[in-house]
Short mmCIF file of C-alpha atoms in Angstrom, two decimals:
data_model
loop_
_atom_site.label_atom_id
_atom_site.label_comp_id
_atom_site.label_asym_id
_atom_site.label_seq_id
_atom_site.Cartn_x
_atom_site.Cartn_y
_atom_site.Cartn_z
CA MET A 1 0.00 0.00 0.00
CA THR A 2 1.40 3.15 -1.08
CA HIS A 3 1.12 6.33 1.14
CA PRO A 4 1.69 9.93 -0.03
CA PRO A 5 4.90 11.35 1.07
CA ASN A 6 4.94 13.48 4.17
CA GLY A 7 6.19 17.09 4.17
CA SER A 8 5.71 20.00 1.91
CA THR A 9 8.23 19.08 -0.70
CA ALA A 10 6.70 18.76 -4.14
CA PRO A 11 7.16 15.46 -5.86
CA PRO A 12 9.76 15.22 -8.54
CA GLY A 13 8.58 16.43 -11.90
CA ALA A 14 5.73 18.60 -10.50
CA PRO A 15 5.69 22.25 -11.55
CA THR A 16 6.92 24.73 -8.99
CA VAL A 17 4.25 27.11 -7.78
CA PRO A 18 5.60 30.37 -6.40
CA ALA A 19 4.78 30.92 -2.77
CA VAL A 20 3.96 34.70 -3.29
CA PRO A 21 2.17 35.92 -6.40
CA PRO A 22 4.19 38.39 -8.52
CA GLN A 23 3.56 42.15 -7.76
CA ALA A 24 3.37 45.00 -10.34
CA SER A 25 6.46 47.25 -10.32
CA ALA A 26 6.02 50.85 -8.78
CA PRO A 27 6.21 53.84 -11.20
CA PRO A 28 9.42 55.83 -11.07
CA THR A 29 9.40 58.85 -8.68
CA PRO A 30 9.22 62.16 -10.68
CA PRO A 31 12.02 64.62 -10.09
CA PRO A 32 11.14 67.52 -7.71
CA ALA A 33 9.67 70.69 -9.31
CA PRO A 34 12.12 73.55 -9.61
CA VAL A 35 11.71 76.22 -6.90
CA LEU A 36 10.80 79.55 -8.59
CA PRO A 37 12.03 82.76 -7.01
CA GLU A 38 9.32 84.70 -5.12
CA ARG A 39 7.66 87.35 -7.28
CA ARG A 40 8.34 90.85 -5.91
CA SER A 41 6.38 94.02 -6.40
CA ALA A 42 7.70 96.92 -8.46
CA TRP A 43 7.76 99.03 -5.30
CA ASN A 44 10.04 96.56 -3.51
CA GLU A 45 12.34 96.30 -6.50
CA SER A 46 12.55 100.11 -6.76
CA THR A 47 13.25 100.35 -3.05
CA ASP A 48 16.05 97.79 -3.33
CA ARG A 49 17.59 99.68 -6.22
CA LEU A 50 17.44 102.92 -4.25
CA ARG A 51 19.06 101.25 -1.26
CA ALA A 52 21.77 99.85 -3.47
CA ALA A 53 22.31 103.26 -5.07
CA ALA A 54 22.41 104.93 -1.67
CA THR A 55 25.39 102.83 -0.69
CA THR A 56 27.50 104.69 -3.26
CA GLU A 57 28.28 108.38 -3.39
CA PRO A 58 27.08 108.84 -7.01
CA GLY A 59 23.77 107.21 -6.07
CA ARG A 60 23.38 109.48 -3.09
CA LEU A 61 24.09 112.53 -5.22
CA ARG A 62 21.46 111.53 -7.77
CA ILE A 63 18.85 111.17 -5.02
CA ILE A 64 19.81 114.52 -3.49
CA GLY A 65 19.62 116.23 -6.88
CA ALA A 66 16.19 114.78 -7.61
CA VAL A 67 14.82 115.80 -4.20
CA LEU A 68 16.17 119.34 -4.51
CA ALA A 69 14.75 119.80 -8.00
CA VAL A 70 11.33 118.52 -6.94
CA LEU A 71 11.24 120.76 -3.85
CA VAL A 72 12.13 123.88 -5.81
CA VAL A 73 9.69 123.14 -8.64
CA VAL A 74 6.81 122.36 -6.27
CA PHE A 75 7.55 125.54 -4.30
CA GLY A 76 7.42 127.62 -7.47
CA ALA A 77 4.25 125.94 -8.70
CA LEU A 78 2.49 126.39 -5.36
CA ALA A 79 3.58 130.03 -5.11
CA SER A 80 2.43 130.70 -8.66
CA TRP A 81 -0.94 129.02 -8.06
CA GLN A 82 -1.64 130.77 -4.76
CA MET A 83 -0.63 134.20 -6.03
CA SER A 84 -2.65 133.76 -9.22
CA GLY A 85 -5.75 133.27 -7.09
CA ARG A 86 -4.99 136.24 -4.86
CA SER A 87 -4.17 138.48 -7.79
CA ALA A 88 -7.44 137.52 -9.48
CA ALA A 89 -9.34 138.24 -6.25
CA ALA A 90 -7.67 141.66 -5.95
CA ASP A 91 -8.62 142.38 -9.55
CA ASP A 92 -12.21 141.38 -8.76
CA VAL A 93 -12.23 143.75 -5.78
CA LEU A 94 -11.11 146.63 -7.99
CA ASN A 95 -13.00 145.94 -11.20
CA ARG A 96 -16.00 143.78 -10.32
CA SER A 97 -17.29 143.40 -6.77
CA GLN A 98 -16.68 146.97 -5.53
CA PRO A 99 -18.12 148.60 -8.67
CA LEU A 100 -21.12 146.26 -8.42
CA SER A 101 -21.51 147.18 -4.76
CA ALA A 102 -21.38 150.85 -5.77
CA ASP A 103 -23.96 150.19 -8.49
CA ALA A 104 -26.27 148.49 -5.98
CA ALA A 105 -25.93 151.50 -3.69
CA SER A 106 -26.64 153.77 -6.67
CA ILE A 107 -29.82 151.77 -7.45
CA TYR A 108 -30.96 152.25 -3.86
CA ARG A 109 -30.18 155.98 -3.91
CA SER A 110 -31.79 156.51 -7.33
CA LEU A 111 -35.01 154.84 -6.26
CA ALA A 112 -35.15 156.79 -3.00
CA ASP A 113 -34.38 160.07 -4.80
CA ALA A 114 -36.99 159.37 -7.48
CA ASN A 115 -39.56 158.89 -4.72
CA THR A 116 -38.45 162.16 -3.12
CA ALA A 117 -38.62 164.04 -6.42
CA ALA A 118 -42.08 162.65 -7.16
CA ALA A 119 -43.36 163.90 -3.79
CA SER A 120 -41.69 167.29 -4.28
CA GLY A 121 -43.29 167.70 -7.71
CA PHE A 122 -46.67 166.74 -6.30
CA LEU A 123 -46.41 169.42 -3.61
CA ALA A 124 -45.70 172.05 -6.26
CA GLY A 125 -49.26 171.62 -7.57
CA GLY A 126 -50.61 170.84 -10.99
CA GLN A 127 -47.72 172.43 -12.86
CA GLU A 128 -44.71 170.36 -11.78
CA PRO A 129 -41.35 172.22 -12.03
CA ALA A 130 -39.28 171.09 -15.00
CA ASP A 131 -36.13 170.54 -12.94
CA VAL A 132 -38.00 168.32 -10.47
CA ARG A 133 -39.54 166.32 -13.30
CA LYS A 134 -36.12 165.90 -14.92
CA ARG A 135 -34.59 164.77 -11.64
CA TYR A 136 -37.28 162.14 -11.22
CA GLN A 137 -36.84 160.85 -14.77
CA ASP A 138 -33.03 160.83 -14.49
CA ASP A 139 -33.30 158.77 -11.30
CA LEU A 140 -35.54 156.18 -12.97
CA ASP A 141 -33.20 156.00 -15.97
CA MET A 142 -30.20 155.63 -13.69
CA ALA A 143 -31.89 152.84 -11.73
CA ALA A 144 -32.81 150.97 -14.94
CA GLU A 145 -29.26 151.35 -16.30
CA LYS A 146 -27.64 150.11 -13.09
CA LEU A 147 -30.05 147.18 -12.93
CA ALA A 148 -28.97 146.12 -16.41
CA THR A 149 -25.28 146.53 -15.49
CA ALA A 150 -25.68 144.48 -12.32
CA ALA A 151 -27.53 141.75 -14.21
CA SER A 152 -24.75 141.42 -16.81
CA ASN A 153 -21.76 141.67 -14.47
CA SER A 154 -22.80 139.93 -11.25
CA LYS A 155 -21.59 136.42 -10.45
CA GLY A 156 -25.13 135.12 -10.55
CA SER A 157 -25.93 134.41 -6.90
CA GLN A 158 -29.54 133.43 -6.30
CA THR A 159 -30.18 136.40 -4.01
CA THR A 160 -28.84 138.85 -6.59
CA THR A 161 -30.87 137.26 -9.39
CA ASP A 162 -34.08 137.28 -7.35
CA GLN A 163 -33.78 140.94 -6.34
CA LEU A 164 -32.85 142.08 -9.84
CA THR A 165 -35.86 140.24 -11.23
CA GLN A 166 -38.19 141.74 -8.64
CA LEU A 167 -36.92 145.28 -9.18
CA GLY A 168 -37.17 144.88 -12.94
CA LYS A 169 -40.86 144.03 -12.57
CA LEU A 170 -41.71 146.68 -9.96
CA LEU A 171 -39.99 149.66 -11.58
CA PRO A 172 -42.54 150.06 -14.45
CA GLU A 173 -45.41 149.51 -12.01
CA TYR A 174 -44.11 152.27 -9.74
CA ALA A 175 -43.69 154.66 -12.67
CA GLU A 176 -47.26 153.92 -13.77
CA ARG A 177 -48.66 154.74 -10.32
CA ILE A 178 -46.73 158.01 -10.22
CA GLU A 179 -48.05 159.03 -13.63
CA THR A 180 -51.60 158.26 -12.50
CA ALA A 181 -51.06 160.39 -9.39
CA ARG A 182 -49.77 163.27 -11.55
CA THR A 183 -52.72 163.03 -13.86
CA TYR A 184 -55.23 163.37 -11.02
CA ASN A 185 -53.11 166.07 -9.37
CA ARG A 186 -53.13 168.20 -12.53
CA GLN A 187 -56.91 167.94 -12.51
CA GLY A 188 -57.01 169.05 -8.89
CA LEU A 189 -58.55 165.79 -7.71
CA PRO A 190 -57.70 164.46 -4.19
CA LEU A 191 -57.39 160.99 -5.66
CA GLY A 192 -53.92 161.99 -6.82
CA GLY A 193 -52.68 162.01 -3.23
CA ALA A 194 -54.01 158.50 -2.69
CA TYR A 195 -52.14 157.22 -5.76
CA LEU A 196 -48.97 158.98 -4.63
CA ARG A 197 -49.20 157.34 -1.20
CA ASP A 198 -49.84 154.02 -2.91
CA ALA A 199 -46.73 154.47 -5.05
CA ASN A 200 -44.76 155.43 -1.94
CA ASP A 201 -45.93 152.25 -0.18
CA LEU A 202 -44.74 150.19 -3.16
CA MET A 203 -41.38 151.92 -2.98
CA GLN A 204 -40.96 151.71 0.80
CA LYS A 205 -42.30 148.19 1.36
CA GLN A 206 -41.11 146.33 -1.72
CA MET A 207 -38.65 148.19 -3.95
CA LEU A 208 -36.30 149.68 -1.38
CA PRO A 209 -36.14 146.44 0.68
CA ALA A 210 -35.30 144.54 -2.54
CA ALA A 211 -32.63 147.13 -3.38
CA LYS A 212 -31.24 146.78 0.16
CA LYS A 213 -31.02 142.99 -0.20
CA LEU A 214 -29.23 143.45 -3.52
CA TYR A 215 -26.81 145.90 -1.91
CA ASP A 216 -26.16 143.53 1.01
CA ALA A 217 -25.52 140.61 -1.39
CA GLU A 218 -22.97 142.63 -3.36
CA LYS A 219 -21.29 143.78 -0.15
CA LYS A 220 -21.05 140.15 0.95
CA GLN A 221 -19.38 139.23 -2.33
CA LEU A 222 -17.00 142.17 -1.93
CA ASP A 223 -16.03 140.97 1.55
CA ALA A 224 -15.43 137.45 0.19
CA ASP A 225 -13.15 138.80 -2.57
CA TYR A 226 -11.25 140.86 0.00
CA ALA A 227 -10.78 137.76 2.17
CA ASP A 228 -9.39 135.80 -0.80
CA ALA A 229 -7.07 138.61 -1.88
CA ARG A 230 -5.68 139.29 1.60
CA SER A 231 -5.18 135.70 2.82
CA TYR A 232 -1.48 134.95 3.30
CA PRO A 233 0.13 132.22 1.10
CA TRP A 234 1.43 130.32 4.13
CA ALA A 235 1.72 126.98 2.30
CA ALA A 236 4.00 128.42 -0.39
CA ILE A 237 6.08 130.34 2.14
CA GLY A 238 6.51 127.25 4.32
CA LEU A 239 7.56 125.09 1.37
CA GLY A 240 9.96 127.80 0.24
CA VAL A 241 11.67 127.77 3.63
CA VAL A 242 11.95 123.96 3.45
CA ALA A 243 13.45 124.14 -0.07
CA LEU A 244 16.02 126.75 0.99
CA GLY A 245 16.91 124.66 4.04
CA ALA A 246 17.46 121.62 1.85
CA LEU A 247 19.66 123.62 -0.54
CA GLY A 248 21.69 124.94 2.40
CA TRP A 249 22.15 121.41 3.75
CA ALA A 250 23.27 120.16 0.32
CA GLN A 251 25.90 122.89 0.05
CA ARG A 252 27.19 122.21 3.55
CA ARG A 253 27.46 118.49 2.73
CA ASN A 254 29.32 119.32 -0.47
CA TYR A 255 31.74 121.53 1.43
CA ARG A 256 32.44 118.90 4.09
CA ARG A 257 33.22 116.25 1.45
CA THR A 258 35.17 118.34 -1.05
CA ASN A 259 36.37 121.40 0.90
CA ARG A 260 34.94 123.51 -1.91
CA VAL A 261 33.14 126.51 -0.55
CA PHE A 262 30.79 127.10 -3.50
CA ASN A 263 29.02 124.95 -6.01
CA ARG A 264 27.80 127.29 -8.75
CA GLY A 265 24.70 125.31 -9.56
CA LEU A 266 23.58 125.04 -5.94
CA VAL A 267 24.40 128.70 -5.31
CA THR A 268 22.28 129.65 -8.35
CA ALA A 269 19.40 127.50 -7.08
CA THR A 270 19.65 129.05 -3.61
CA ALA A 271 19.72 132.58 -5.01
CA ALA A 272 16.68 131.92 -7.21
CA GLY A 273 14.75 130.36 -4.32
CA THR A 274 15.66 133.25 -2.00
CA VAL A 275 14.52 135.85 -4.51
CA ALA A 276 11.26 133.99 -5.08
CA LEU A 277 10.58 133.65 -1.36
CA LEU A 278 11.39 137.30 -0.61
CA TRP A 279 9.33 138.50 -3.55
CA LEU A 280 6.43 136.36 -2.40
CA SER A 281 6.61 137.49 1.23
CA VAL A 282 7.33 141.18 0.71
CA GLY A 283 5.07 141.57 -2.33
CA HIS A 284 2.07 140.02 -0.62
CA THR A 285 2.72 141.98 2.57
CA ILE A 286 2.63 145.25 0.61
CA ALA A 287 -0.50 144.10 -1.23
CA TRP A 288 -2.13 143.08 2.06
CA SER A 289 -1.36 146.47 3.60
CA ASN A 290 -2.76 148.42 0.64
CA LEU A 291 -5.86 146.26 0.41
CA ASN A 292 -6.47 146.76 4.13
CA ASP A 293 -6.11 150.50 3.61
CA SER A 294 -8.56 150.43 0.70
CA TYR A 295 -11.09 148.60 2.88
CA ASP A 296 -10.66 150.55 6.11
CA ASN A 297 -10.38 154.01 4.55
CA GLY A 298 -12.39 153.36 1.40
CA VAL A 299 -15.04 150.66 1.55
CA ARG A 300 -16.08 151.25 5.17
CA SER A 301 -16.40 155.00 4.58
CA LEU A 302 -18.36 154.40 1.38
CA ASN A 303 -20.78 152.10 3.20
CA VAL A 304 -21.49 154.64 5.93
CA LEU A 305 -21.80 157.52 3.47
CA ASN A 306 -24.19 155.54 1.31
CA ASP A 307 -26.34 154.85 4.38
CA ALA A 308 -26.23 158.54 5.30
CA ARG A 309 -27.26 159.67 1.84
CA VAL A 310 -30.14 157.22 1.68
CA SER A 311 -31.34 158.43 5.09
CA THR A 312 -31.36 162.05 3.87
CA LEU A 313 -33.35 161.04 0.79
CA GLN A 314 -35.90 159.09 2.80
CA ALA A 315 -36.17 161.89 5.35
CA ARG A 316 -36.89 164.38 2.55
CA SER A 317 -39.48 162.07 1.03
CA ASN A 318 -41.23 161.65 4.39
CA GLU A 319 -41.15 165.40 4.94
CA ASN A 320 -42.90 166.00 1.62
CA LEU A 321 -45.42 163.21 2.17
CA THR A 322 -46.33 164.71 5.54
CA LEU A 323 -47.76 167.70 3.68
CA VAL A 324 -49.24 165.57 0.91
CA ALA A 325 -51.16 163.33 3.32
CA ARG A 326 -52.22 166.23 5.61
CA GLY A 327 -52.57 163.91 8.60
CA ALA A 328 -54.45 161.19 6.74
CA VAL A 329 -51.84 158.56 7.63
CA THR A 330 -51.17 158.08 11.35
CA VAL A 331 -49.34 155.56 13.51
CA PRO A 332 -51.93 152.92 14.54
CA ASP A 333 -50.38 151.89 17.85
CA GLY A 334 -47.33 152.08 20.08
CA PRO A 335 -45.74 155.09 21.80
CA ASN A 336 -46.36 157.29 18.71
CA GLU A 337 -50.01 156.25 18.31
CA GLY A 338 -52.06 158.91 16.54
CA LYS A 339 -49.06 160.88 15.29
CA ASP A 340 -48.40 161.58 11.61
CA ALA A 341 -46.71 158.41 10.30
CA TYR A 342 -44.55 160.25 7.78
CA ASP A 343 -43.27 162.74 10.34
CA VAL A 344 -42.45 159.88 12.73
CA ASP A 345 -40.40 158.25 9.95
CA TYR A 346 -38.70 161.59 9.26
CA GLN A 347 -37.61 161.85 12.89
CA LYS A 348 -36.35 158.25 12.76
CA GLN A 349 -34.19 159.00 9.71
CA MET A 350 -32.82 162.14 11.34
CA SER A 351 -31.93 160.17 14.45
CA GLN A 352 -30.00 157.70 12.30
CA LEU A 353 -28.20 160.54 10.53
CA GLY A 354 -27.09 162.37 13.66
CA THR A 355 -25.32 165.69 13.29
CA GLY A 356 -21.72 164.59 12.90
CA GLY A 357 -20.88 164.50 16.59
CA GLU A 358 -18.22 162.21 18.03
CA ARG A 359 -20.46 159.13 18.04
CA SER A 360 -23.67 160.47 16.54
CA GLY A 361 -25.26 158.37 13.80
CA PHE A 362 -24.04 157.84 10.26
CA LEU A 363 -22.48 161.29 10.02
CA GLY A 364 -20.53 160.77 13.24
CA SER A 365 -19.21 157.43 11.96
CA ALA A 366 -18.32 158.99 8.61
CA ARG A 367 -16.38 161.73 10.38
CA GLN A 368 -14.42 159.15 12.37
CA LEU A 369 -13.63 157.10 9.25
CA ALA A 370 -12.51 160.09 7.18
CA ASP A 371 -8.73 159.79 6.92
CA ASP A 372 -7.88 163.27 5.64
CA SER A 373 -9.01 166.88 5.90
CA ALA A 374 -10.89 166.84 2.59
CA GLY A 375 -13.06 163.92 3.65
CA MET A 376 -13.75 165.50 7.04
CA LEU A 377 -14.64 168.81 5.36
CA HIS A 378 -17.36 167.25 3.19
CA VAL A 379 -18.84 165.30 6.10
CA GLY A 380 -18.78 168.43 8.25
CA GLN A 381 -20.66 170.37 5.56
CA ALA A 382 -23.29 167.63 5.40
CA ALA A 383 -23.66 167.65 9.19
CA ASP A 384 -24.10 171.45 9.28
CA ALA A 385 -26.74 171.23 6.54
CA VAL A 386 -28.63 168.51 8.41
CA ALA A 387 -28.61 170.53 11.62
CA GLU A 388 -29.96 173.54 9.73
CA TRP A 389 -32.55 171.32 8.06
CA GLN A 390 -33.86 170.09 11.41
CA LYS A 391 -34.41 173.65 12.62
CA ARG A 392 -36.27 174.64 9.46
CA HIS A 393 -38.35 171.47 9.56
CA LYS A 394 -39.45 172.24 13.10
CA SER A 395 -40.62 175.67 11.96
CA ALA A 396 -42.57 174.12 9.08
CA ARG A 397 -44.17 171.52 11.35
CA ASP A 398 -45.20 174.19 13.84
CA ALA A 399 -46.98 176.08 11.08
CA ASP A 400 -48.67 172.90 9.84
CA THR A 401 -49.91 171.82 13.26
CA GLN A 402 -51.33 175.33 13.77
CA GLY A 403 -53.39 174.87 10.62
CA ASN A 404 -51.34 177.23 8.45
CA TYR A 405 -50.75 174.83 5.55
CA ASP A 406 -49.60 177.48 3.08
CA ALA A 407 -46.89 178.73 5.45
CA ALA A 408 -45.74 175.17 6.09
CA LEU A 409 -45.60 174.48 2.34
CA ALA A 410 -43.56 177.65 1.74
CA ARG A 411 -41.05 176.62 4.42
CA VAL A 412 -40.62 173.23 2.74
CA ILE A 413 -40.52 174.08 -1.01
CA GLY A 414 -40.73 177.89 -1.08
CA ASP A 415 -38.11 180.50 -1.97
CA ASP A 416 -37.25 181.87 1.47
CA ASN A 417 -34.77 179.45 3.13
CA PRO A 418 -36.90 176.31 2.69
CA THR A 419 -35.95 172.91 4.05
CA GLY A 420 -35.34 171.87 0.44
CA ASP A 421 -32.20 174.06 0.34
CA SER A 422 -30.81 172.37 3.43
CA PHE A 423 -31.57 168.96 1.94
CA ASP A 424 -29.81 169.89 -1.31
CA LYS A 425 -26.74 171.10 0.60
CA ALA A 426 -26.56 167.89 2.63
CA ASP A 427 -27.07 165.71 -0.44
CA LYS A 428 -24.39 167.49 -2.49
CA ALA A 429 -21.90 167.40 0.40
CA LEU A 430 -22.46 163.66 0.80
CA GLU A 431 -22.08 163.19 -2.96
CA LYS A 432 -18.68 164.93 -2.82
CA ALA A 433 -17.66 162.85 0.19
CA LEU A 434 -18.59 159.66 -1.68
CA ALA A 435 -16.58 160.72 -4.74
CA HIS A 436 -13.58 161.50 -2.52
CA GLU A 437 -13.70 158.16 -0.69
CA GLN A 438 -14.21 156.31 -3.98
CA SER A 439 -11.01 157.88 -5.28
CA ASP A 440 -9.14 156.89 -2.11
CA PHE A 441 -10.40 153.33 -2.44
CA LYS A 442 -9.34 153.09 -6.07
CA ASP A 443 -5.83 154.39 -5.40
CA ALA A 444 -5.22 151.99 -2.51
CA ALA A 445 -6.79 148.98 -4.27
CA GLU A 446 -4.75 149.59 -7.42
CA SER A 447 -1.58 149.74 -5.30
CA GLY A 448 -2.55 146.45 -3.64
CA ARG A 449 -3.18 144.72 -6.94
CA GLY A 450 -0.02 146.24 -8.43
CA ALA A 451 2.12 144.75 -5.65
CA MET A 452 1.15 141.28 -6.93
CA THR A 453 1.89 142.07 -10.57
CA GLY A 454 4.27 139.53 -12.10
CA LEU A 455 4.43 137.37 -8.99
CA PRO A 456 2.76 134.24 -10.43
CA VAL A 457 4.94 134.21 -13.56
CA GLY A 458 8.04 135.32 -11.69
CA ALA A 459 7.72 132.55 -9.10
CA ALA A 460 7.37 129.94 -11.85
CA VAL A 461 10.39 131.22 -13.78
CA LEU A 462 12.58 131.40 -10.68
CA ALA A 463 11.52 127.87 -9.71
CA VAL A 464 12.58 126.50 -13.09
CA LEU A 465 15.87 128.38 -12.82
CA GLY A 466 16.43 127.05 -9.31
CA ALA A 467 15.65 123.45 -10.29
CA ALA A 468 18.01 123.69 -13.26
CA GLY A 469 20.75 125.08 -11.01
CA ALA A 470 20.31 122.25 -8.51
CA VAL A 471 20.47 119.59 -11.23
CA LEU A 472 23.54 121.14 -12.88
CA GLY A 473 25.28 121.58 -9.54
CA ILE A 474 24.78 117.92 -8.61
CA GLY A 475 25.68 116.89 -12.18
CA ARG A 476 29.03 118.63 -11.87
CA ARG A 477 29.82 116.57 -8.80
CA LEU A 478 28.73 113.38 -10.54
CA SER A 479 31.08 114.10 -13.43
CA GLU A 480 33.99 113.73 -11.06
CA TYR A 481 33.18 110.02 -10.67
CA ARG A 482 33.26 109.20 -14.37
#
């Protein structure tokens, strides 16, 4: 009996079976990816180049030259820009805003004077004097002309536009009411007085307030132009000091490294910068002083004198209307209840005028602001005329309150020392004072604007010259390293 062999050995001739099945071979390991250098920003690369350049003397010189040129050019550009604005503002003060302010004041005066002339002509009866009629018409023509000028030359603020529009509409309406009043007055009808009072109400309640708002708007624009023209160019002056300091440091550094006292290019740049800075500082200081003088001794005086002249015109109009109304218009309430409304307004205007005393009303302020004997003389003449006017007015009012209307009328528009003569003297004296102060303003303002002449262009030219000098001076040092 045959038994199978023991053990694990395969019988002879049997195929050999591998103990572990064959495994697939692993793929080859790819080579590592190349490490790319980190991408750097342009700013970092520029900074590295500057650092590398700064480690050498030629590199340092190039940086110093560039900084000096930029400082000088920026200083010149800033000075030119700031002085261009101030010069333009000074030109506006002289040729735009102050003339427009004067025109607005002329509109106010013309309207008030037209109202006064209309009342004076009405008092004269049916046959209005030719000179009074001409004065009234000239005032209306002047007001219309100045309205057109203001509309074409103003900077177009909403307030100015609104008031010009309103006055343009009301002026023909006022003239129509006056003509209606004259027509009835020539016929001897009392209705003429009612139309005259109606026209006066239109003037006092609508037209003159609109003219006052126009005047105030133009004065505000004038003040703004003065502020722009007088403001100091501190930014340009400060940068100029920095530029000169940098140029001085560069020359000191050059001296310490080369023992050469002067570098022509840097000296030229320093001289140009110094001239520009001195011109800027001194020129604007002179301009500032003259502009201040034109405001303090010109504009302020003109404002007070305009107010004084308008008060005289309104006082005269109220004086005439007192006789026209013959007590028909009274104060409804308050401390003056029952009194003639026009006479109360007359007294108010006289109180505002004063008599030229130390601190008395518009005339007192005008006397204080007058900066020479000629100005004080004209104001003094106006004050004397107003004082005389008040005395004559009292005499006329006494006659009127006693029922003597004809005597009161003669003392107002008659031939024997009437109040009208005193009014004319005061008005003419104030007109002369205004012309004198206008001349003073113009002279001072022209001097202020003239002090800035050439500064914007001069600063730019000197800056270019200074930058070129700095570059050439540094370039001469660089040539020694080639």
